[in-house]
Coordinates of C-alpha atoms in Angstrom, one line a residue:
M1 CA 101.0 119.3 87.3
K2 CA 101.0 119.5 91.1
A3 CA 98.8 117.4 93.3
L4 CA 98.1 117.5 97.0
V5 CA 97.4 114.1 98.6
T6 CA 96.1 114.0 102.1
A7 CA 94.2 110.7 101.8
R8 CA 95.7 107.4 102.8
M9 CA 97.0 106.0 99.4
S10 CA 98.8 102.9 98.3
P11 CA 102.4 103.5 97.2
V12 CA 101.7 101.6 94.0
D13 CA 99.0 104.1 92.9
L14 CA 101.0 107.1 93.9
E15 CA 103.8 105.8 91.7
R16 CA 101.3 105.6 88.8
L17 CA 100.5 109.3 89.2
T18 CA 104.2 110.2 89.4
R19 CA 104.9 108.2 86.2
A20 CA 102.0 110.1 84.5
G21 CA 103.8 113.4 85.2
F22 CA 102.1 114.5 88.5
E23 CA 104.2 116.2 91.2
I24 CA 102.9 114.9 94.5
T25 CA 102.9 116.6 97.9
A26 CA 101.7 114.2 100.6
S27 CA 100.4 115.8 103.8
G28 CA 97.7 115.7 106.4
Y29 CA 95.8 112.7 107.6
G30 CA 97.3 110.2 105.1
V31 CA 100.8 111.0 106.4
A32 CA 100.5 111.9 110.1
G33 CA 97.1 110.5 111.0
K34 CA 95.8 114.1 111.8
K35 CA 93.7 116.2 109.6
L36 CA 95.0 119.6 108.3
T37 CA 93.2 122.6 109.7
E38 CA 91.4 124.8 107.1
E39 CA 94.2 127.3 107.2
E40 CA 96.9 124.6 106.7
L41 CA 94.9 123.1 103.9
I42 CA 94.6 126.5 102.2
A43 CA 98.3 127.0 102.4
E44 CA 99.0 123.6 100.9
L45 CA 96.5 124.1 98.0
A46 CA 98.0 127.5 97.0
D47 CA 99.9 126.1 93.9
K48 CA 98.1 122.8 93.4
Q49 CA 95.9 121.8 90.4
I50 CA 94.6 118.6 92.0
A51 CA 93.6 117.6 95.5
I52 CA 93.0 114.1 96.7
V53 CA 91.5 114.1 100.2
E54 CA 89.8 111.7 102.5
F55 CA 88.8 113.5 105.7
E56 CA 90.2 117.0 105.3
P57 CA 87.3 119.5 104.9
L58 CA 87.2 121.2 101.5
T59 CA 85.0 124.1 102.4
E60 CA 83.9 126.9 100.1
K61 CA 86.7 129.0 101.6
A62 CA 89.3 126.4 101.0
I63 CA 88.2 125.8 97.4
A64 CA 87.9 129.5 96.6
S65 CA 91.4 130.2 97.9
A66 CA 93.0 127.6 95.6
K67 CA 93.3 129.7 92.4
H68 CA 94.9 126.9 90.4
L69 CA 92.7 124.0 91.5
K70 CA 91.1 122.1 88.6
L71 CA 90.1 118.7 90.0
L72 CA 89.1 117.3 93.4
A73 CA 89.0 113.7 94.5
C74 CA 87.5 112.5 97.8
C75 CA 88.2 109.0 98.9
R76 CA 84.8 108.5 100.5
N77 CA 81.5 106.9 99.5
E78 CA 79.8 110.2 100.2
P79 CA 82.1 113.1 99.4
G80 CA 79.5 115.6 100.7
A81 CA 80.6 114.6 104.2
N82 CA 83.7 116.9 103.9
V83 CA 83.5 118.6 100.4
D84 CA 81.3 121.5 99.5
L85 CA 79.9 119.9 96.4
A86 CA 77.6 122.7 95.5
Y87 CA 80.4 125.3 95.5
A88 CA 82.8 123.0 93.6
A89 CA 80.1 122.6 90.9
Q90 CA 79.4 126.3 90.8
V91 CA 83.1 127.0 90.0
G92 CA 83.3 124.1 87.5
I93 CA 85.6 121.8 89.5
P94 CA 84.7 118.1 89.1
V95 CA 84.7 116.0 92.3
L96 CA 85.7 112.3 92.0
L97 CA 84.4 109.8 94.6
T98 CA 85.0 106.2 95.5
P99 CA 81.7 104.4 96.0
G100 CA 82.0 101.0 97.4
R101 CA 85.6 101.4 98.5
N102 CA 84.8 99.9 101.9
A103 CA 81.8 97.7 101.0
I104 CA 83.6 94.5 101.6
A105 CA 85.1 95.7 104.9
V106 CA 81.7 96.9 106.2
A107 CA 79.9 93.8 105.1
E108 CA 82.4 91.5 106.8
Y109 CA 82.3 93.6 110.0
T110 CA 78.5 93.6 109.9
M111 CA 78.5 89.8 109.9
A112 CA 81.1 89.8 112.7
L113 CA 78.9 92.1 114.9
L114 CA 75.8 90.1 114.1
L115 CA 77.5 86.9 115.3
A116 CA 79.0 88.7 118.3
V117 CA 75.6 89.9 119.6
A118 CA 73.8 86.7 118.7
R119 CA 76.3 84.6 120.6
N120 CA 77.3 86.9 123.4
I121 CA 80.9 86.8 122.4
P122 CA 82.1 90.2 123.7
I123 CA 80.6 89.9 127.2
T124 CA 81.8 86.4 127.7
H125 CA 85.3 87.4 126.5
H126 CA 85.3 90.1 129.1
L127 CA 84.1 87.9 131.9
L128 CA 86.7 85.3 131.1
R129 CA 89.6 87.7 130.7
Y130 CA 89.0 90.1 133.5
T131 CA 88.6 89.1 137.2
D132 CA 85.9 90.1 139.6
E133 CA 86.3 90.1 143.4
I134 CA 84.1 87.6 145.2
T135 CA 83.4 87.2 148.9
A136 CA 83.3 83.7 150.4
Q137 CA 80.9 82.6 153.2
D138 CA 83.7 83.1 155.7
G139 CA 84.1 86.7 154.6
S140 CA 87.4 86.2 152.8
K141 CA 87.8 87.8 149.4
A142 CA 89.3 86.3 146.2
A143 CA 89.6 87.2 142.5
R144 CA 88.1 84.7 140.1
T145 CA 87.4 84.7 136.4
S146 CA 84.1 83.3 135.0
E147 CA 84.4 79.6 134.6
W148 CA 83.0 77.5 131.7
S149 CA 81.6 74.6 133.7
L150 CA 78.0 73.4 133.6
D151 CA 77.4 74.5 137.1
P152 CA 74.4 76.7 137.9
G153 CA 75.2 80.3 137.0
A154 CA 78.1 79.4 134.7
P155 CA 78.4 81.2 131.3
F156 CA 77.2 78.0 129.5
Q157 CA 73.8 78.5 131.1
R158 CA 73.7 82.3 131.4
F159 CA 74.7 83.2 127.8
E160 CA 72.8 80.8 125.6
G161 CA 72.9 82.3 122.1
V162 CA 70.9 81.9 118.9
E163 CA 71.8 80.5 115.6
L164 CA 71.7 82.4 112.3
F165 CA 70.6 79.3 110.4
D166 CA 67.2 79.7 108.7
K167 CA 66.6 83.1 110.4
T168 CA 65.6 86.2 108.4
L169 CA 68.0 89.1 107.9
G170 CA 66.5 92.4 106.9
I171 CA 68.8 94.9 105.2
I172 CA 67.9 98.6 105.1
G173 CA 69.5 100.0 102.0
F174 CA 70.6 97.8 99.1
G175 CA 73.5 99.6 97.5
A176 CA 77.1 98.2 97.3
I177 CA 77.3 97.5 101.1
G178 CA 73.9 96.0 101.4
Q179 CA 74.6 93.7 98.4
Q180 CA 77.9 92.6 100.0
I181 CA 76.1 91.9 103.3
A182 CA 73.5 89.8 101.5
S183 CA 76.1 87.7 99.8
R184 CA 77.7 86.8 103.1
A185 CA 74.4 86.3 104.9
K186 CA 73.4 83.7 102.3
A187 CA 76.5 81.7 103.2
F188 CA 75.1 81.5 106.8
S189 CA 71.8 80.2 105.4
L190 CA 70.0 83.3 106.4
N191 CA 66.9 84.3 104.4
V192 CA 67.5 87.8 103.2
I193 CA 64.9 90.5 102.6
A194 CA 65.6 94.2 102.1
Y195 CA 64.2 97.7 101.8
D196 CA 65.4 100.2 99.2
P197 CA 62.9 102.1 97.1
Y198 CA 65.6 103.4 94.8
Q199 CA 67.1 100.0 93.8
S200 CA 65.8 98.0 90.9
L201 CA 64.1 94.7 91.1
E202 CA 66.7 93.3 88.8
I203 CA 69.4 94.0 91.4
F204 CA 67.4 92.3 94.1
S205 CA 66.8 89.3 91.9
K206 CA 70.5 89.0 91.1
F207 CA 71.3 88.5 94.8
G208 CA 68.2 86.4 95.5
V209 CA 66.8 89.0 97.9
E210 CA 63.1 89.8 98.3
K211 CA 62.3 93.5 98.0
L212 CA 59.7 94.7 100.5
E213 CA 58.4 97.9 102.1
L214 CA 60.1 99.1 105.3
N215 CA 57.4 98.0 107.8
E216 CA 57.3 94.5 106.4
V217 CA 61.1 94.1 106.5
V218 CA 61.0 95.2 110.1
T219 CA 58.2 92.9 111.3
R220 CA 59.6 89.8 109.5
S221 CA 63.2 90.1 110.4
D222 CA 65.2 88.3 113.1
F223 CA 68.1 90.5 112.5
I224 CA 68.1 94.0 111.0
S225 CA 71.2 95.6 109.4
M226 CA 71.4 99.3 108.5
A227 CA 73.1 99.9 105.1
A228 CA 71.4 103.1 103.9
K229 CA 72.8 106.5 103.0
V230 CA 71.8 109.5 105.0
T231 CA 69.3 111.7 103.1
P232 CA 66.5 114.0 104.2
Q233 CA 64.2 111.0 103.6
T234 CA 66.2 108.5 105.6
T235 CA 67.3 110.7 108.5
G236 CA 65.7 109.3 111.7
M237 CA 63.9 106.6 109.7
F238 CA 64.3 104.1 112.6
S239 CA 61.9 105.8 115.0
R240 CA 60.0 104.6 118.1
E241 CA 57.2 103.6 115.8
I242 CA 59.5 101.5 113.6
F243 CA 61.3 99.9 116.6
A244 CA 57.9 99.0 118.0
L245 CA 57.4 96.7 115.0
M246 CA 60.4 94.6 115.7
K247 CA 60.2 91.1 117.2
P248 CA 61.1 90.8 120.9
S249 CA 63.7 88.2 119.8
A250 CA 65.2 90.4 117.1
F251 CA 68.6 92.0 117.0
F252 CA 69.6 95.4 115.5
V253 CA 72.9 96.2 113.8
N254 CA 74.1 99.6 112.7
T255 CA 77.3 99.9 110.8
A256 CA 76.0 102.7 108.5
R257 CA 75.2 106.1 110.0
A258 CA 73.8 107.2 113.4
A259 CA 71.6 109.8 111.8
L260 CA 69.4 107.0 110.4
V261 CA 68.4 106.1 113.9
D262 CA 66.6 107.6 116.9
Y263 CA 69.1 106.5 119.5
E264 CA 66.9 107.5 122.4
A265 CA 64.3 105.1 121.1
L266 CA 66.9 102.4 120.5
Y267 CA 68.1 102.7 124.1
E268 CA 64.5 102.4 125.4
V269 CA 63.8 99.2 123.5
L270 CA 67.1 97.7 124.6
A271 CA 66.7 98.7 128.2
T272 CA 63.2 97.4 128.4
K273 CA 64.1 94.2 126.5
K274 CA 61.6 94.9 123.8
I275 CA 64.2 93.7 121.4
A276 CA 66.9 91.1 122.1
G277 CA 70.0 93.2 121.5
A278 CA 72.0 95.5 119.3
A279 CA 75.4 95.9 117.9
L280 CA 76.5 99.4 117.1
D281 CA 79.5 100.9 115.3
V282 CA 78.2 104.5 114.9
Y283 CA 76.8 107.0 117.3
P284 CA 75.2 110.5 117.3
A285 CA 78.3 111.9 119.0
E286 CA 81.7 110.4 118.5
P287 CA 83.7 109.3 120.4
L288 CA 81.0 107.8 122.6
A289 CA 80.6 109.7 125.8
V290 CA 81.8 108.1 129.0
D291 CA 78.4 108.6 130.6
S292 CA 76.5 107.3 127.5
N293 CA 73.5 105.2 128.7
L294 CA 74.4 102.6 126.1
R295 CA 77.4 101.7 128.2
T296 CA 75.0 100.5 130.9
L297 CA 73.4 97.8 128.9
N298 CA 74.5 94.1 128.7
N299 CA 72.5 93.4 125.5
V300 CA 74.4 95.8 123.3
V301 CA 77.8 95.3 121.6
L302 CA 79.7 98.6 121.2
S303 CA 82.4 99.2 118.5
P304 CA 84.3 102.4 117.9
H305 CA 83.4 103.1 114.3
L306 CA 85.7 100.4 112.8
A307 CA 83.5 98.8 110.2
G308 CA 85.1 100.5 107.3
S309 CA 88.7 100.3 108.6
T310 CA 90.9 97.7 106.9
A311 CA 94.3 97.7 105.3
E312 CA 92.6 97.0 101.9
V313 CA 90.2 100.0 101.9
K314 CA 93.0 102.4 101.0
I315 CA 94.1 100.0 98.2
H316 CA 90.5 100.0 96.8
H317 CA 90.0 103.8 96.9
S318 CA 93.6 104.5 95.6
K319 CA 93.0 102.4 92.5
M320 CA 89.6 104.0 91.9
V321 CA 90.9 107.6 92.2
V322 CA 94.1 107.1 90.2
D323 CA 92.3 105.1 87.4
D324 CA 89.8 108.0 87.0
I325 CA 92.4 110.8 87.1
L326 CA 94.4 109.0 84.4
E327 CA 91.3 108.6 82.3
I328 CA 90.4 112.3 82.7
Q329 CA 94.0 113.2 81.8
K330 CA 93.3 111.4 78.5
G331 CA 90.2 113.5 78.0
N332 CA 87.8 110.7 78.9
L333 CA 84.6 110.8 81.0
V334 CA 84.4 108.6 84.1
K335 CA 81.4 107.5 86.1
R336 CA 82.6 107.9 89.7
V337 CA 82.0 111.7 89.8
A338 CA 79.7 113.8 91.9
D339 CA 78.3 115.7 89.0
S340 CA 78.7 114.3 85.5
E341 CA 77.7 117.5 83.8
V342 CA 80.4 119.4 85.6
L343 CA 83.0 116.9 84.4
A344 CA 81.7 117.0 80.8
K345 CA 82.0 120.8 80.7
F346 CA 85.4 120.6 82.3
L347 CA 86.7 118.2 79.6
K348 CA 85.2 120.4 76.8
S349 CA 87.0 123.4 78.2
G350 CA 90.4 121.7 78.1
G351 CA 90.4 119.4 81.1
L352 CA 93.8 118.6 82.6

C-alpha cells in the first residue's frame, strides 16, 4: 500500500509504517520546507492510498483527483485548516488528526511570553545589545548601550516589572492547551480561572481551575491567555467591549489564533495604555507587515508564530498518526478522527 508523506515525521515512526508494509514517498513541506502546490500534490497522489500531510492543502479538487485514496491524516489540531473535511466525508475518506500535538510547546511558550511582557525582557535585551547614537554637551557623538546602573533613567528604574506570584491568570478556552497552561501557571503560584462553555466542570476541578463566564474572567484577570479554537461563536470574541473590561494593569497574551481577536481594538487599548501590555504570536495577516502599527508600541512583545514550533512536536504527531493508521490496518476504530461515522463505515466496507 502506497503512502504519500508531506508532513514532518520522525524516522522512527516512518520505519514503523515501512515495517507494516507501507511504501512511503516523502515530499513537500516535510522534506524541503516548502509546501507542494495543488498541481504538484495532485501528481503525487495519483497512485497513493494514504496521504499524511501537515500544511499542504487537500482541497476538493486534490481529493477528487486521487482515485486510489482511502485514508487521510493531517498532523494538525484542526485539520479543517487545510483539508476539505466535508468533501472527504462525502466520498467516504476518513481524516485522522492529532489533537494536542503541540499543547506542551504552546503552553511553555505562553508562559515564556507572559514572563517576557511582565518583566520587559525583549525591550531591555534590545537596548543592551544594540547601540544608540548619543550627543554630548560639546556636540560630539558616541555610541552607547543602555547601562544597568541605578542612575536616573537607567533600565533598573525605567523597566520595573510585575511579579506573577498571587496574580490571577484567565485562560480563554480550556482544551488540551489551556489545561497545559494552567498546570504551568500553578507552578508560578498564579490563581487560575478560565472560560470554556463546552468543557465539563470535572475537567476544571481536576486542574484546580475555577470555571467562569467570559466577562467575569476578563474583569478579574491580571493576565489573559487565549487558548480557544476558532469557531463561528469565538471569531472576534475579544472585541472593544471585552477589552474595555480588562484592568488597566492587565496583560494580554495570544498564542492561539488571530481570528479570535479584534486587533484594531487591541492596538487602541495598548496605544492608549488602557491595558498594561500584550504578547502576540499570531496576527490577522502573516507575516506581520513592515508598517504594522503594532511595531510602533513599546508595551507589546511580538513573536513570529513560533509557539507550536519545537523539535518534539513532530515526534508527538508522528506517533499519534502512525499508532492510529496501524490500528485501522487491524480493523479497529480510533478516536482521533474528524468524523467517527465515516471511519466506522470505512472499516465495515473493508478498510485498508
